[in-house]
Coordinates of C-alpha atoms in Angstrom, one line a residue:
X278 CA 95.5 134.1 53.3
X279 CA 96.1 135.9 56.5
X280 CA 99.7 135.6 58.3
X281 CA 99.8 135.7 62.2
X282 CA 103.0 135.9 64.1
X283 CA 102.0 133.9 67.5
X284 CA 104.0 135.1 71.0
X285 CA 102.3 138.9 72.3
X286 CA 100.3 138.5 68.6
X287 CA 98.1 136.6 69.0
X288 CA 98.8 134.5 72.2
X289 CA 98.9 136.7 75.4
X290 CA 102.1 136.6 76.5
X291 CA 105.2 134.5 75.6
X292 CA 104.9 131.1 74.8
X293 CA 108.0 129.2 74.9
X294 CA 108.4 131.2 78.6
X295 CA 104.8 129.8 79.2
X296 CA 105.9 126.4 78.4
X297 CA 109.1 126.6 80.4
X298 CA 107.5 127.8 83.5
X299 CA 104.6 125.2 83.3
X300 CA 107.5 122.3 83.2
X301 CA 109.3 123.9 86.1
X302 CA 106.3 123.4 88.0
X303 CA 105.1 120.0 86.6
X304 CA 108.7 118.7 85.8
X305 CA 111.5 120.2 89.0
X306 CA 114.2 118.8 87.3
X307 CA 114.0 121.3 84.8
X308 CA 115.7 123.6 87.4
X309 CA 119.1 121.9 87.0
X310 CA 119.3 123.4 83.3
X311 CA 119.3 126.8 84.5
X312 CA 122.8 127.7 85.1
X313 CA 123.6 126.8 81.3
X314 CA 120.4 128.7 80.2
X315 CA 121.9 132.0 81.8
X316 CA 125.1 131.7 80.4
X317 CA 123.5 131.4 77.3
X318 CA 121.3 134.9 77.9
X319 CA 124.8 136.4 78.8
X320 CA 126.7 135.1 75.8
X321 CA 123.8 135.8 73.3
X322 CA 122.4 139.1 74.8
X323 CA 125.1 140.8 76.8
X324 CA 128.0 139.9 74.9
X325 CA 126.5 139.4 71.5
X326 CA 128.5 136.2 70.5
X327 CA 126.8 133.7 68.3
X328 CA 123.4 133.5 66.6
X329 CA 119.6 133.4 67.6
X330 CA 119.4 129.9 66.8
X331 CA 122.7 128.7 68.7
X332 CA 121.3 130.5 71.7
X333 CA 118.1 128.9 71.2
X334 CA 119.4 125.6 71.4
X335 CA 121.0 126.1 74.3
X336 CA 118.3 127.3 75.8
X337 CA 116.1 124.1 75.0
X338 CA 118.0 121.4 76.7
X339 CA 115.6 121.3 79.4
X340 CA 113.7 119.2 76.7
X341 CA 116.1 116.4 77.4
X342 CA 114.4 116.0 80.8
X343 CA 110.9 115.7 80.0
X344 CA 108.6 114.3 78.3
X345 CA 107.9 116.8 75.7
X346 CA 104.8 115.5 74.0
X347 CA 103.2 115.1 77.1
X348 CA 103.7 118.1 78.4
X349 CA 102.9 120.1 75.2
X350 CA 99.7 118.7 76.0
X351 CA 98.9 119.5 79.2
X352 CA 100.3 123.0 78.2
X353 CA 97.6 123.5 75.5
X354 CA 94.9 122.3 78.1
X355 CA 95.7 124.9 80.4
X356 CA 96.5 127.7 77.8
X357 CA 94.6 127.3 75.0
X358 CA 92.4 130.5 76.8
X359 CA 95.4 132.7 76.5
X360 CA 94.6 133.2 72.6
X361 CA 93.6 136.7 72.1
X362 CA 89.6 137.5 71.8
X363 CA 90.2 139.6 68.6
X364 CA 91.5 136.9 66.6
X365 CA 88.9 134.4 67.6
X366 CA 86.4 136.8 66.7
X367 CA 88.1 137.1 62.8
X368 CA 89.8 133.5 62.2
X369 CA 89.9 132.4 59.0
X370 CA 90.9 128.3 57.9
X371 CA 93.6 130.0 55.2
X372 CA 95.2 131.1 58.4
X373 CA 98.9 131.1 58.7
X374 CA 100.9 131.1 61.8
X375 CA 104.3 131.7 61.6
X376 CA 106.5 131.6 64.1
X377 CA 110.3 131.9 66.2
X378 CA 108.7 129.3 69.4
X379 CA 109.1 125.8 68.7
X380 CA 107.1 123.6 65.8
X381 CA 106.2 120.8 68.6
X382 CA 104.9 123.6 71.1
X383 CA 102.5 125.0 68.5
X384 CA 101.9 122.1 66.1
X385 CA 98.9 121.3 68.5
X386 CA 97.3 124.8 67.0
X387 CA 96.5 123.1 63.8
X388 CA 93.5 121.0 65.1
X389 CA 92.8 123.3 68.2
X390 CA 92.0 125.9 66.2
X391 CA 92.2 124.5 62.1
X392 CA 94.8 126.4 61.5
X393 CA 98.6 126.0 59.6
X394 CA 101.8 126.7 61.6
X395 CA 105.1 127.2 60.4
X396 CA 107.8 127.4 62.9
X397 CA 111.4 127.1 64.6
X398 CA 112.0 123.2 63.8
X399 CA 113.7 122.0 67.4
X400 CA 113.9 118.9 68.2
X401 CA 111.3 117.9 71.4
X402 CA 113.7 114.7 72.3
X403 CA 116.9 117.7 72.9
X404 CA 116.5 121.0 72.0
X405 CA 118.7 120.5 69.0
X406 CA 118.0 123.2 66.1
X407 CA 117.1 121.3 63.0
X408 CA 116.5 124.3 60.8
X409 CA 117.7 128.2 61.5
X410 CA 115.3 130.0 63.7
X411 CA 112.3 130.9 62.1
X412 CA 113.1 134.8 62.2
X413 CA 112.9 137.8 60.6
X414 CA 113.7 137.0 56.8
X415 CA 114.0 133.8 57.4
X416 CA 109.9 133.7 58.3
X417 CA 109.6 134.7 54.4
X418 CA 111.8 132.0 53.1
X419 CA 109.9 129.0 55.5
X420 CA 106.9 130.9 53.9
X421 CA 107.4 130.4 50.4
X422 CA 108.7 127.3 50.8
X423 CA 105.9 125.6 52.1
X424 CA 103.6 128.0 49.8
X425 CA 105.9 129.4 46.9
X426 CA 102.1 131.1 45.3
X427 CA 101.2 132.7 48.5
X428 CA 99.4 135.7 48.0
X429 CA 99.4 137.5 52.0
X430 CA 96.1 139.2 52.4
X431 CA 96.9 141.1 55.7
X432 CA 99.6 140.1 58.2
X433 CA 99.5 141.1 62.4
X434 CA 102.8 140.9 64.5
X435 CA 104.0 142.6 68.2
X436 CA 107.1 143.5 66.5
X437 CA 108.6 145.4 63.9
X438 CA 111.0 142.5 63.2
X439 CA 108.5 141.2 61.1
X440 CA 109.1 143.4 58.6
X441 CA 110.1 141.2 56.0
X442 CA 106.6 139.3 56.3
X443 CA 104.7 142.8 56.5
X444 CA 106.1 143.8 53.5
X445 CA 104.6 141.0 51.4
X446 CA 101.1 142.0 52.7
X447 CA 98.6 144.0 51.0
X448 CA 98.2 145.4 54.9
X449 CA 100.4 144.9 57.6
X450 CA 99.0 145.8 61.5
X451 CA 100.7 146.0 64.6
X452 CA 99.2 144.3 67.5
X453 CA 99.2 145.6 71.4
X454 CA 96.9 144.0 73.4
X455 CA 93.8 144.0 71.7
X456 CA 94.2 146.9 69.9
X457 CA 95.3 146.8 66.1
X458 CA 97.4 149.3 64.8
X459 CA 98.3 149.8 60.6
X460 CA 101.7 149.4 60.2
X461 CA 104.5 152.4 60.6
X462 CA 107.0 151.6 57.4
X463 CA 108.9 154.7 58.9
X464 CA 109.5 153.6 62.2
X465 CA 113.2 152.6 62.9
X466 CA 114.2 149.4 63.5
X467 CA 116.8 148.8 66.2
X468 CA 118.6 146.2 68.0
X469 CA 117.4 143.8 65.5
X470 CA 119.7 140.9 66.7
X471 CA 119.9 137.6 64.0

């Protein structure tokens, strides 16, 4: 099998941002969330209190004024041309995407493009976090999990967070773009926040 991460991998750009920005627009009532989505970016980010995953769910109460499935759908619709020409062009159905964003945002992927995803498991109805983010090493334990004989062929992530899944692979690439780039074991990995 072959193991994807998803945001600035294999999707062009971010997205859970995607998503957010399409419900601003389809859904104004998002707006009201902000205030406590910012003061969730300063705890988390500036001041480095509290996890990933508990800035994560703050982040997805916006959820609580939409209709999530619905919108997921009209996301996909709209979006679905955002997946990246070079992995279209070597798609395999043992594909594995595994992911931080949301299950319900990219649990469409499975039939739109016969694929498995393993993700963050938030709840569409609230935003609350029903598993830890699926992050770092913690991609590696949702991995073996659902697959405890998984044999990782070649892996392709934006980020050298991955590092945990890239090490399980028999080849490990970096992706910028469209460009693929073999993995750098040596390169340093900073400001790796959990």
């Amino acid at each position: 099998m072959n193991i994807y991460d998803m945001d600035k991998t294999i999707y062009n750009g971010d997205s859970t941002a995607d998503f957010f920005i399409h419900c601003v627009f389809h859904r104004p009532k998002v707006l009201l969330c902000i205030p406590k989505m910012i003061g969730a970016f300063f705890k988390y980010y500036i001041f480095h209190i509290g996890t990933k995953t508990q800035f994560k769910e703050k982040i997805y109460t916006f959820l609580k004024v939409i209709n999530t499935e619905k919108e997921v759908a009209a996301f996909w619709e709209k979006h679905l041309s955002k997946i990246k020409r070079f992995y279209l062009h070597q798609k395999r159905e043992d594909d594995i995407i595994i992911s931080a964003s949301p299950e319900f945002l990219l649990k469409p992927l499975e039939e739109k493009l016969n694929i498995r995803v393993i993700a963050s498991q938030i709840s569409p109805l609230d935003g609350t976090t029903l598993s830890e983010n699926c992050y770092h090493e913690e991609k590696v334990r949702r991995l073996y999990t659902e697959y405890s004989d998984a044999h990782v062929e070649k892996f392709y992530s934006d980020s050298y967070s991955d590092e945990p899944l890239a090490k399980l692979a028999e080849s490990a690439f970096i992706v910028k773009g469209e460009k693929i780039i073999p993995w750098n074991f040596e390169i340093h990995k900073k400001n790796i926040h959990l």
